[in-house]
């Protein structure tokens, strides 16, 4: 049995692959929203935020032989827990991570390593700031971007909208839409909200990152990109065909 740690568009591609291969697997996601978007790909879905010990228990109960980690590139704790669990159980761990983009080298792109650095730069150069970083760390941005007009693009779920309101964001500060978004949609949103700065994460091609960045570059808007963190994965794959081969070899 394979445990797929998902919640991204990549994990849905992997479910498609496993279905075609006839592999038995369980998809684990952190939220009900993740379950909802995965239903048409997978029947056996676990909804839980698993720490290391939860993963060990779950793997033992379900006779897991491979952990296939397709979580978001910034979900480091989940990946660490998965690697630790696989090591303790002596089972195979494979990290599937979308390719990075090659368009980061532009004069209007400012690369930083974390949220604090992003806010430090943004406080100096931005006024109408478009946040395309998701809702997970929205509180850090709101707390550190003082006296700025923030436009946060987030998922259109009641849970996320309540979180935005609890942070003091008003209707005119919230763009509730499900991505990924096209170049044209991004460009029109930047124009509509009169943005002079975009903050995003280096999420990779599958997350619509290139469309966001090309739209801001072509609009002559400075963009702060929080670079993807890195872990020392025992095995990392960024191509679905290579994953196919590795799964065939693991039989």
Coordinates of C-alpha atoms in Angstrom, one line a residue:
X1 CA 0.0 0.0 0.0
X2 CA 1.2 3.5 -0.9
X3 CA 0.5 6.6 1.2
X4 CA 0.3 9.7 -0.9
X5 CA 0.7 13.0 1.1
X6 CA -1.2 15.5 -1.0
X7 CA -3.3 18.6 -1.2
X8 CA -1.6 20.0 -4.3
X9 CA -2.3 19.7 -8.0
X10 CA 0.8 17.5 -8.2
X11 CA -0.8 15.0 -5.9
X12 CA -3.8 14.7 -8.2
X13 CA -1.6 13.9 -11.2
X14 CA 0.0 11.2 -9.0
X15 CA -3.4 9.8 -8.2
X16 CA -4.1 9.6 -11.9
X17 CA -0.8 7.7 -12.4
X18 CA -1.5 5.3 -9.6
X19 CA -5.0 4.6 -10.9
X20 CA -3.6 3.8 -14.4
X21 CA -0.9 1.6 -12.8
X22 CA -3.5 -0.2 -10.7
X23 CA -1.6 0.6 -7.5
X24 CA -3.3 0.4 -4.1
X25 CA -3.0 3.7 -2.3
X26 CA -4.4 6.1 0.3
X27 CA -4.4 9.8 -0.2
X28 CA -3.9 11.9 2.9
X29 CA -4.8 15.6 2.9
X30 CA -4.9 18.2 5.7
X31 CA -8.3 19.8 5.0
X32 CA -11.9 19.1 3.9
X33 CA -11.3 21.3 0.9
X34 CA -8.3 19.1 -0.1
X35 CA -10.7 16.1 0.2
X36 CA -13.3 17.8 -1.9
X37 CA -11.0 18.6 -4.8
X38 CA -9.6 15.0 -4.7
X39 CA -12.8 13.0 -4.7
X40 CA -13.0 12.4 -8.4
X41 CA -9.4 11.1 -8.4
X42 CA -9.3 9.0 -5.4
X43 CA -11.8 7.0 -3.3
X44 CA -9.7 6.3 -0.2
X45 CA -9.0 9.7 1.3
X46 CA -7.8 10.4 4.9
X47 CA -8.3 13.9 6.2
X48 CA -5.9 14.7 9.1
X49 CA -2.8 16.8 10.0
X50 CA -0.4 14.0 10.7
X51 CA 2.7 14.5 12.8
X52 CA 5.5 12.0 12.8
X53 CA 3.9 9.7 15.4
X54 CA 0.5 9.8 13.6
X55 CA 2.2 8.8 10.3
X56 CA 4.0 5.9 12.0
X57 CA 0.7 4.7 13.5
X58 CA -1.2 5.2 10.3
X59 CA 1.5 3.4 8.2
X60 CA 1.5 0.4 10.5
X61 CA -2.3 0.2 10.6
X62 CA -2.6 0.4 6.8
X63 CA 0.5 -1.7 5.8
X64 CA 2.2 1.2 4.1
X65 CA 5.3 0.3 2.1
X66 CA 6.0 3.6 0.3
X67 CA 5.4 7.2 1.4
X68 CA 5.0 9.4 -1.6
X69 CA 5.3 13.0 -0.5
X70 CA 3.6 15.4 -2.9
X71 CA 2.8 18.2 -0.4
X72 CA 3.3 21.9 -1.1
X73 CA 7.0 23.0 -1.4
X74 CA 6.6 25.1 1.7
X75 CA 5.0 22.5 3.9
X76 CA 8.4 21.6 5.4
X77 CA 7.1 20.1 8.7
X78 CA 5.0 17.6 6.9
X79 CA 7.9 16.5 4.8
X80 CA 10.2 16.2 7.8
X81 CA 7.6 14.1 9.6
X82 CA 7.2 11.9 6.6
X83 CA 11.0 11.3 6.2
X84 CA 11.4 10.6 9.9
X85 CA 8.5 8.2 9.9
X86 CA 9.8 6.3 6.8
X87 CA 13.2 6.1 8.4
X88 CA 11.9 4.6 11.6
X89 CA 9.7 2.1 9.8
X90 CA 12.4 1.3 7.2
X91 CA 10.0 2.0 4.3
X92 CA 10.6 3.9 1.0
X93 CA 10.2 7.6 0.9
X94 CA 9.9 9.5 -2.4
X95 CA 9.6 13.3 -2.6
X96 CA 7.7 14.6 -5.7
X97 CA 8.3 18.3 -6.2
X98 CA 7.3 20.4 -9.1
X99 CA 10.0 22.0 -11.1
X100 CA 11.1 25.5 -10.3
X101 CA 10.8 28.4 -12.8
X102 CA 13.6 29.9 -14.8
X103 CA 12.2 33.5 -15.0
X104 CA 13.4 34.8 -11.6
X105 CA 16.3 36.8 -13.1
X106 CA 14.7 40.1 -13.8
X107 CA 15.4 43.6 -12.5
X108 CA 11.9 43.9 -11.0
X109 CA 12.1 40.6 -9.2
X110 CA 13.4 40.7 -5.6
X111 CA 14.4 37.4 -4.2
X112 CA 14.2 36.8 -0.4
X113 CA 14.4 33.7 1.8
X114 CA 11.5 34.1 4.2
X115 CA 8.5 36.2 5.2
X116 CA 10.4 38.5 7.5
X117 CA 12.7 39.5 4.7
X118 CA 9.8 40.0 2.4
X119 CA 8.0 42.3 4.8
X120 CA 11.2 44.3 5.5
X121 CA 11.6 45.0 1.8
X122 CA 7.8 45.6 1.2
X123 CA 7.7 48.2 4.0
X124 CA 10.3 50.2 2.1
X125 CA 8.9 50.0 -1.4
X126 CA 5.2 49.1 -1.5
X127 CA 1.9 50.8 -0.7
X128 CA -0.8 48.8 -2.5
X129 CA 0.5 45.3 -1.9
X130 CA -1.0 42.2 -3.6
X131 CA -0.4 39.1 -1.5
X132 CA -0.4 35.9 -3.6
X133 CA 1.0 33.7 -0.9
X134 CA -2.1 31.9 0.4
X135 CA -3.8 32.2 3.7
X136 CA -1.5 30.0 5.9
X137 CA 0.9 32.8 6.9
X138 CA -1.4 35.7 6.2
X139 CA -1.3 36.8 9.9
X140 CA 2.5 37.3 9.6
X141 CA 2.1 39.6 6.7
X142 CA -0.8 41.6 8.2
X143 CA 1.2 42.0 11.4
X144 CA 4.4 43.1 9.8
X145 CA 3.1 45.3 6.9
X146 CA 2.1 48.4 8.8
X147 CA 0.1 51.2 7.3
X148 CA 0.0 49.4 3.9
X149 CA -3.1 48.6 1.8
X150 CA -3.1 44.8 1.5
X151 CA -5.0 42.9 -1.1
X152 CA -4.9 39.2 -0.2
X153 CA -5.9 36.5 -2.8
X154 CA -7.1 33.5 -0.9
X155 CA -9.3 30.4 -1.4
X156 CA -13.0 31.1 -1.3
X157 CA -13.9 28.9 1.7
X158 CA -15.8 30.0 4.8
X159 CA -12.9 29.0 7.0
X160 CA -10.4 31.1 5.1
X161 CA -12.7 34.1 4.8
X162 CA -13.3 34.0 8.6
X163 CA -9.6 34.0 9.2
X164 CA -9.2 37.0 6.9
X165 CA -11.9 38.9 8.8
X166 CA -10.4 38.0 12.1
X167 CA -7.1 39.5 10.9
X168 CA -9.0 42.8 10.3
X169 CA -9.1 42.5 6.5
X170 CA -12.2 44.0 4.9
X171 CA -14.1 43.0 1.8
X172 CA -12.0 45.4 -0.4
X173 CA -8.8 43.7 0.9
X174 CA -9.9 40.2 -0.1
X175 CA -9.9 38.5 -3.5
X176 CA -11.5 35.1 -2.9
X177 CA -10.7 32.9 -5.9
X178 CA -9.5 29.4 -6.6
X179 CA -6.4 29.1 -8.8
X180 CA -4.3 28.6 -10.6
X181 CA -4.8 31.8 -12.5
X182 CA -3.9 32.8 -16.1
X183 CA -1.6 35.5 -17.1
X184 CA -4.5 37.7 -18.1
X185 CA -6.4 37.3 -14.9
X186 CA -3.3 38.2 -12.9
X187 CA -2.6 41.2 -15.0
X188 CA -6.2 42.5 -14.7
X189 CA -6.3 42.0 -10.9
X190 CA -3.0 43.9 -10.5
X191 CA -4.4 46.8 -12.6
X192 CA -7.9 46.8 -10.9
X193 CA -6.4 47.1 -7.4
X194 CA -3.7 49.6 -8.6
X195 CA -0.9 47.4 -7.1
X196 CA 2.6 48.7 -6.9
X197 CA 4.1 45.5 -5.4
X198 CA 3.3 41.8 -5.6
X199 CA 4.5 39.3 -3.0
X200 CA 4.4 35.6 -3.9
X201 CA 6.1 32.3 -3.3
X202 CA 8.3 30.3 -5.7
X203 CA 5.6 27.6 -5.9
X204 CA 6.6 26.3 -9.3
X205 CA 4.9 26.0 -12.7
X206 CA 2.0 23.8 -11.6
X207 CA 1.0 26.4 -9.1
X208 CA 0.6 29.2 -11.6
X209 CA 3.8 30.9 -10.5
X210 CA 5.1 31.8 -13.9
X211 CA 1.7 33.4 -14.9
X212 CA 1.8 35.6 -11.7
X213 CA 5.4 36.6 -12.3
X214 CA 5.1 37.3 -16.0
X215 CA 2.0 39.4 -15.4
X216 CA 3.8 41.6 -12.8
X217 CA 6.9 41.9 -14.9
X218 CA 4.9 43.0 -18.0
X219 CA 2.9 45.4 -15.8
X220 CA 6.2 47.0 -14.6
X221 CA 5.3 46.0 -11.0
X222 CA 8.1 45.0 -8.6
X223 CA 7.6 41.4 -7.2
X224 CA 9.1 40.0 -4.1
X225 CA 9.6 36.2 -4.5
X226 CA 10.0 34.1 -1.3
X227 CA 12.4 31.4 -2.5
X228 CA 11.5 27.8 -2.1
X229 CA 13.1 26.2 1.0
X230 CA 15.2 23.1 0.7
X231 CA 15.4 19.9 2.6
X232 CA 17.9 17.0 2.2
X233 CA 15.4 14.6 0.7
X234 CA 16.7 11.0 0.4
X235 CA 15.0 10.8 -3.0
X236 CA 13.5 13.6 -5.0
X237 CA 11.7 13.5 -8.4
X238 CA 10.2 16.3 -10.5
X239 CA 8.9 14.3 -13.5
X240 CA 5.8 12.1 -13.5
X241 CA 7.4 9.6 -16.0
X242 CA 10.4 9.2 -13.7
X243 CA 8.0 8.5 -10.8
X244 CA 6.3 5.9 -13.0
X245 CA 9.6 4.1 -13.5
X246 CA 10.5 4.3 -9.7
X247 CA 7.1 2.8 -8.8
X248 CA 7.5 0.0 -11.3
X249 CA 11.0 -0.8 -9.9
X250 CA 9.6 -0.9 -6.3
X251 CA 7.3 -3.9 -7.2

